[in-house]
Amino acid sequence: MKIAVIGASGKTGQLLVKEAISRGHDVTAIVRKPNQQLDPKAAVLIKDLFELTYTDLKAYDVIIDAFGTWALESLPLHQTSLKHLTDILSGKANRLLVVGGAGSLYVNPQHSIRLVDTPDFPDEFKPLATNMAKALDQLRKCEDVQWTYLSPAIEFNANGERTGHYIMGGEEVLFNNKGKSQISYADYAIAMIDEAETAKHIKQRFTVASE
């Protein structure tokens, strides 16, 4: 497959590129500026996300959006960046896979309470989680985009080990048989590339956690 990873210089993006290349896919890393840490086997397109056009993306079977920002003033970019991508992919066959957040996952079967709305959710992460949740709400309305949104477990561990195993859920927070909701960036990358290959969650959000 031909796969493009937007935001490929970030921690998640780098692992997505590495995982896809390890499986023999033709991968392009899309970054704003050169990055020496990118896998040398990846092609590189240096271009700002907001300047991307369909011409830049049309050759790819799957586009993975790994854009992320954490500065308070730039958090709305989670919404505007995803809108830009859905606008240019509207009506197209190319698939858009989105690296999502856990805050928008539901904590009850009725799907009326999100993780971000619970009393114990850390205040410092609420603005980020809220902006990412709003972006997902808008994504759900994109009926003419072949999108998939993958939420990690509650504990998303950048330096966790690559176990090669994970469990999968839907719209609700997922816990393993030890009562833990956690996953490493590396295992999350496995799940994302699995989805790129299998296309099991078109126009759906799903979540993964470690076994």
Short mmCIF file of C-alpha atoms in Angstrom, two decimals:
data_model
loop_
_atom_site.label_atom_id
_atom_site.label_comp_id
_atom_site.label_asym_id
_atom_site.label_seq_id
_atom_site.Cartn_x
_atom_site.Cartn_y
_atom_site.Cartn_z
CA MET A 1 0.00 0.00 0.00
CA LYS A 2 0.97 3.63 -0.37
CA ILE A 3 0.68 5.31 3.03
CA ALA A 4 1.26 8.94 3.98
CA VAL A 5 1.82 9.95 7.60
CA ILE A 6 1.09 13.59 8.44
CA GLY A 7 2.97 14.80 11.50
CA ALA A 8 5.55 12.07 10.99
CA SER A 9 8.21 13.81 13.06
CA GLY A 10 6.28 13.41 16.33
CA LYS A 11 6.73 10.39 18.59
CA THR A 12 3.59 8.67 17.39
CA GLY A 13 4.22 9.63 13.78
CA GLN A 14 7.74 8.21 13.79
CA LEU A 15 6.51 4.87 15.11
CA LEU A 16 3.70 4.75 12.55
CA VAL A 17 6.23 5.30 9.76
CA LYS A 18 8.54 2.63 11.19
CA GLU A 19 5.73 0.09 11.61
CA ALA A 20 4.37 0.62 8.11
CA ILE A 21 7.81 0.36 6.52
CA SER A 22 8.56 -2.84 8.46
CA ARG A 23 5.57 -4.42 6.71
CA GLY A 24 6.76 -3.46 3.25
CA HIS A 25 4.47 -0.52 2.58
CA ASP A 26 5.48 2.48 0.48
CA VAL A 27 5.54 5.25 3.09
CA THR A 28 5.82 9.03 2.80
CA ALA A 29 6.48 11.15 5.88
CA ILE A 30 4.80 14.56 5.64
CA VAL A 31 6.54 17.09 7.89
CA ARG A 32 6.80 20.86 8.22
CA LYS A 33 10.59 20.81 8.38
CA PRO A 34 13.39 18.26 7.87
CA ASN A 35 13.85 15.76 10.68
CA GLN A 36 16.91 13.56 11.05
CA GLN A 37 15.03 11.04 13.20
CA LEU A 38 12.75 9.89 10.39
CA ASP A 39 13.23 6.40 9.02
CA PRO A 40 15.61 6.75 6.05
CA LYS A 41 13.49 4.28 4.08
CA ALA A 42 10.58 6.73 4.02
CA ALA A 43 10.04 9.28 1.31
CA VAL A 44 9.68 12.79 2.70
CA LEU A 45 7.32 15.62 1.75
CA ILE A 46 8.10 18.88 3.50
CA LYS A 47 4.87 20.87 3.61
CA ASP A 48 2.62 22.40 6.24
CA LEU A 49 -0.60 20.45 6.86
CA PHE A 50 -2.72 23.51 6.09
CA GLU A 51 -1.04 23.89 2.70
CA LEU A 52 -1.70 20.31 1.61
CA THR A 53 -3.96 19.86 -1.40
CA TYR A 54 -5.64 16.79 -2.83
CA THR A 55 -2.92 16.71 -5.46
CA ASP A 56 -0.42 16.05 -2.66
CA LEU A 57 -2.49 13.16 -1.24
CA LYS A 58 -4.30 11.54 -4.14
CA ALA A 59 -1.64 8.86 -4.74
CA TYR A 60 -2.00 7.38 -1.25
CA ASP A 61 -4.37 4.56 -0.34
CA VAL A 62 -4.26 5.65 3.31
CA ILE A 63 -3.44 9.01 4.89
CA ILE A 64 -2.71 8.87 8.62
CA ASP A 65 -3.22 12.12 10.50
CA ALA A 66 -0.78 12.14 13.43
CA PHE A 67 -0.93 15.90 13.92
CA GLY A 68 -0.67 16.99 17.53
CA THR A 69 -0.17 20.18 19.48
CA TRP A 70 -0.17 20.79 23.22
CA ALA A 71 0.29 24.55 23.64
CA LEU A 72 -2.93 26.05 25.01
CA GLU A 73 -3.21 28.74 22.34
CA SER A 74 -2.83 26.23 19.50
CA LEU A 75 -5.28 23.55 20.73
CA PRO A 76 -8.07 24.67 18.33
CA LEU A 77 -5.78 23.51 15.51
CA HIS A 78 -6.90 19.97 16.31
CA GLN A 79 -10.27 20.99 14.92
CA THR A 80 -9.17 23.19 12.03
CA SER A 81 -6.47 20.81 10.82
CA LEU A 82 -8.86 17.88 10.66
CA LYS A 83 -11.46 20.02 8.89
CA HIS A 84 -8.86 20.95 6.29
CA LEU A 85 -8.05 17.29 5.65
CA THR A 86 -11.69 16.22 5.46
CA ASP A 87 -12.44 19.10 3.10
CA ILE A 88 -9.76 18.05 0.61
CA LEU A 89 -10.64 14.34 0.94
CA SER A 90 -14.39 14.88 0.62
CA GLY A 91 -15.87 12.56 -1.97
CA LYS A 92 -12.57 10.76 -2.51
CA ALA A 93 -11.75 7.07 -2.11
CA ASN A 94 -8.56 7.69 -0.12
CA ARG A 95 -8.91 6.65 3.51
CA LEU A 96 -8.15 9.00 6.40
CA LEU A 97 -6.99 7.42 9.67
CA VAL A 98 -6.82 9.77 12.65
CA VAL A 99 -4.63 9.47 15.74
CA GLY A 100 -7.22 10.39 18.35
CA GLY A 101 -7.48 10.97 22.06
CA ALA A 102 -8.94 8.99 24.96
CA GLY A 103 -10.89 11.86 26.54
CA SER A 104 -13.82 11.46 24.15
CA LEU A 105 -14.32 7.78 25.02
CA TYR A 106 -17.49 7.02 26.95
CA VAL A 107 -17.48 5.61 30.48
CA ASN A 108 -21.05 4.27 30.51
CA PRO A 109 -23.08 1.96 28.25
CA GLN A 110 -25.56 4.73 27.47
CA HIS A 111 -22.75 6.80 25.92
CA SER A 112 -23.87 9.90 27.80
CA ILE A 113 -20.71 10.53 29.85
CA ARG A 114 -17.27 10.95 28.31
CA LEU A 115 -14.01 10.37 30.13
CA VAL A 116 -13.20 14.10 29.92
CA ASP A 117 -16.45 14.88 31.78
CA THR A 118 -15.67 12.67 34.78
CA PRO A 119 -14.63 14.28 38.11
CA ASP A 120 -11.20 12.65 38.22
CA PHE A 121 -10.12 13.74 34.76
CA PRO A 122 -7.01 15.96 35.21
CA ASP A 123 -7.81 19.66 34.75
CA GLU A 124 -4.58 20.30 32.86
CA PHE A 125 -5.61 17.89 30.09
CA LYS A 126 -9.22 19.06 29.74
CA PRO A 127 -8.58 21.77 27.10
CA LEU A 128 -6.69 19.30 24.90
CA ALA A 129 -9.26 16.55 25.35
CA THR A 130 -12.15 18.94 24.71
CA ASN A 131 -10.67 20.24 21.46
CA MET A 132 -9.93 16.71 20.25
CA ALA A 133 -13.47 15.64 21.16
CA LYS A 134 -14.93 18.54 19.16
CA ALA A 135 -12.79 17.49 16.20
CA LEU A 136 -14.20 13.97 16.45
CA ASP A 137 -17.76 15.33 16.64
CA GLN A 138 -17.18 17.17 13.37
CA LEU A 139 -15.52 14.13 11.79
CA ARG A 140 -18.61 12.03 12.50
CA LYS A 141 -20.61 14.36 10.24
CA CYS A 142 -18.30 13.74 7.26
CA GLU A 143 -20.41 11.18 5.45
CA ASP A 144 -18.43 11.49 2.21
CA VAL A 145 -15.00 10.89 3.78
CA GLN A 146 -13.58 7.39 4.35
CA TRP A 147 -12.43 8.14 7.89
CA THR A 148 -11.42 6.06 10.90
CA TYR A 149 -10.61 7.46 14.37
CA LEU A 150 -8.45 5.45 16.76
CA SER A 151 -8.52 6.37 20.45
CA PRO A 152 -5.77 5.03 22.71
CA ALA A 153 -6.33 3.69 26.22
CA ILE A 154 -6.37 6.13 29.15
CA GLU A 155 -2.65 5.70 29.82
CA PHE A 156 -0.85 6.34 26.53
CA ASN A 157 2.78 5.48 27.22
CA ALA A 158 5.33 7.02 24.86
CA ASN A 159 8.17 4.86 26.14
CA GLY A 160 6.25 1.63 26.74
CA GLU A 161 7.43 -1.61 25.19
CA ARG A 162 6.27 -3.03 21.88
CA THR A 163 4.53 -6.24 22.94
CA GLY A 164 2.94 -6.93 19.57
CA HIS A 165 -0.44 -7.57 21.21
CA TYR A 166 -3.50 -5.50 21.99
CA ILE A 167 -7.23 -5.78 22.67
CA MET A 168 -9.82 -3.81 20.77
CA GLY A 169 -13.02 -2.03 21.74
CA GLY A 170 -15.51 0.48 20.40
CA GLU A 171 -16.78 3.74 21.86
CA GLU A 172 -16.13 3.03 25.54
CA VAL A 173 -12.99 3.14 27.69
CA LEU A 174 -11.32 -0.26 27.43
CA PHE A 175 -9.75 -2.14 30.33
CA ASN A 176 -7.73 -5.35 30.19
CA ASN A 177 -8.27 -8.35 32.50
CA LYS A 178 -6.00 -6.69 35.07
CA GLY A 179 -8.25 -3.65 35.23
CA LYS A 180 -5.73 -1.46 33.40
CA SER A 181 -6.46 0.93 30.55
CA GLN A 182 -3.07 1.51 28.99
CA ILE A 183 -1.14 1.03 25.77
CA SER A 184 2.29 1.94 24.46
CA TYR A 185 2.80 4.18 21.44
CA ALA A 186 4.47 1.21 19.72
CA ASP A 187 1.51 -1.15 20.19
CA TYR A 188 -0.87 1.64 19.19
CA ALA A 189 1.12 1.98 15.95
CA ILE A 190 0.64 -1.74 15.32
CA ALA A 191 -3.13 -1.35 15.74
CA MET A 192 -3.22 1.65 13.40
CA ILE A 193 -1.30 -0.10 10.62
CA ASP A 194 -3.46 -3.19 11.12
CA GLU A 195 -6.46 -0.96 10.48
CA ALA A 196 -4.76 0.53 7.42
CA GLU A 197 -4.41 -2.98 6.04
CA THR A 198 -7.81 -4.40 7.01
CA ALA A 199 -10.19 -1.40 6.78
CA LYS A 200 -12.49 -2.82 9.47
CA HIS A 201 -13.64 0.51 10.92
CA ILE A 202 -14.66 2.75 8.03
CA LYS A 203 -16.54 5.80 9.37
CA GLN A 204 -16.12 4.52 12.90
CA ARG A 205 -14.16 5.28 16.07
CA PHE A 206 -12.55 2.39 17.91
CA THR A 207 -10.07 2.02 20.76
CA VAL A 208 -7.23 -0.28 21.75
CA ALA A 209 -5.50 -1.23 25.00
CA SER A 210 -2.69 -3.55 26.01
CA GLU A 211 -3.54 -7.14 26.90
#
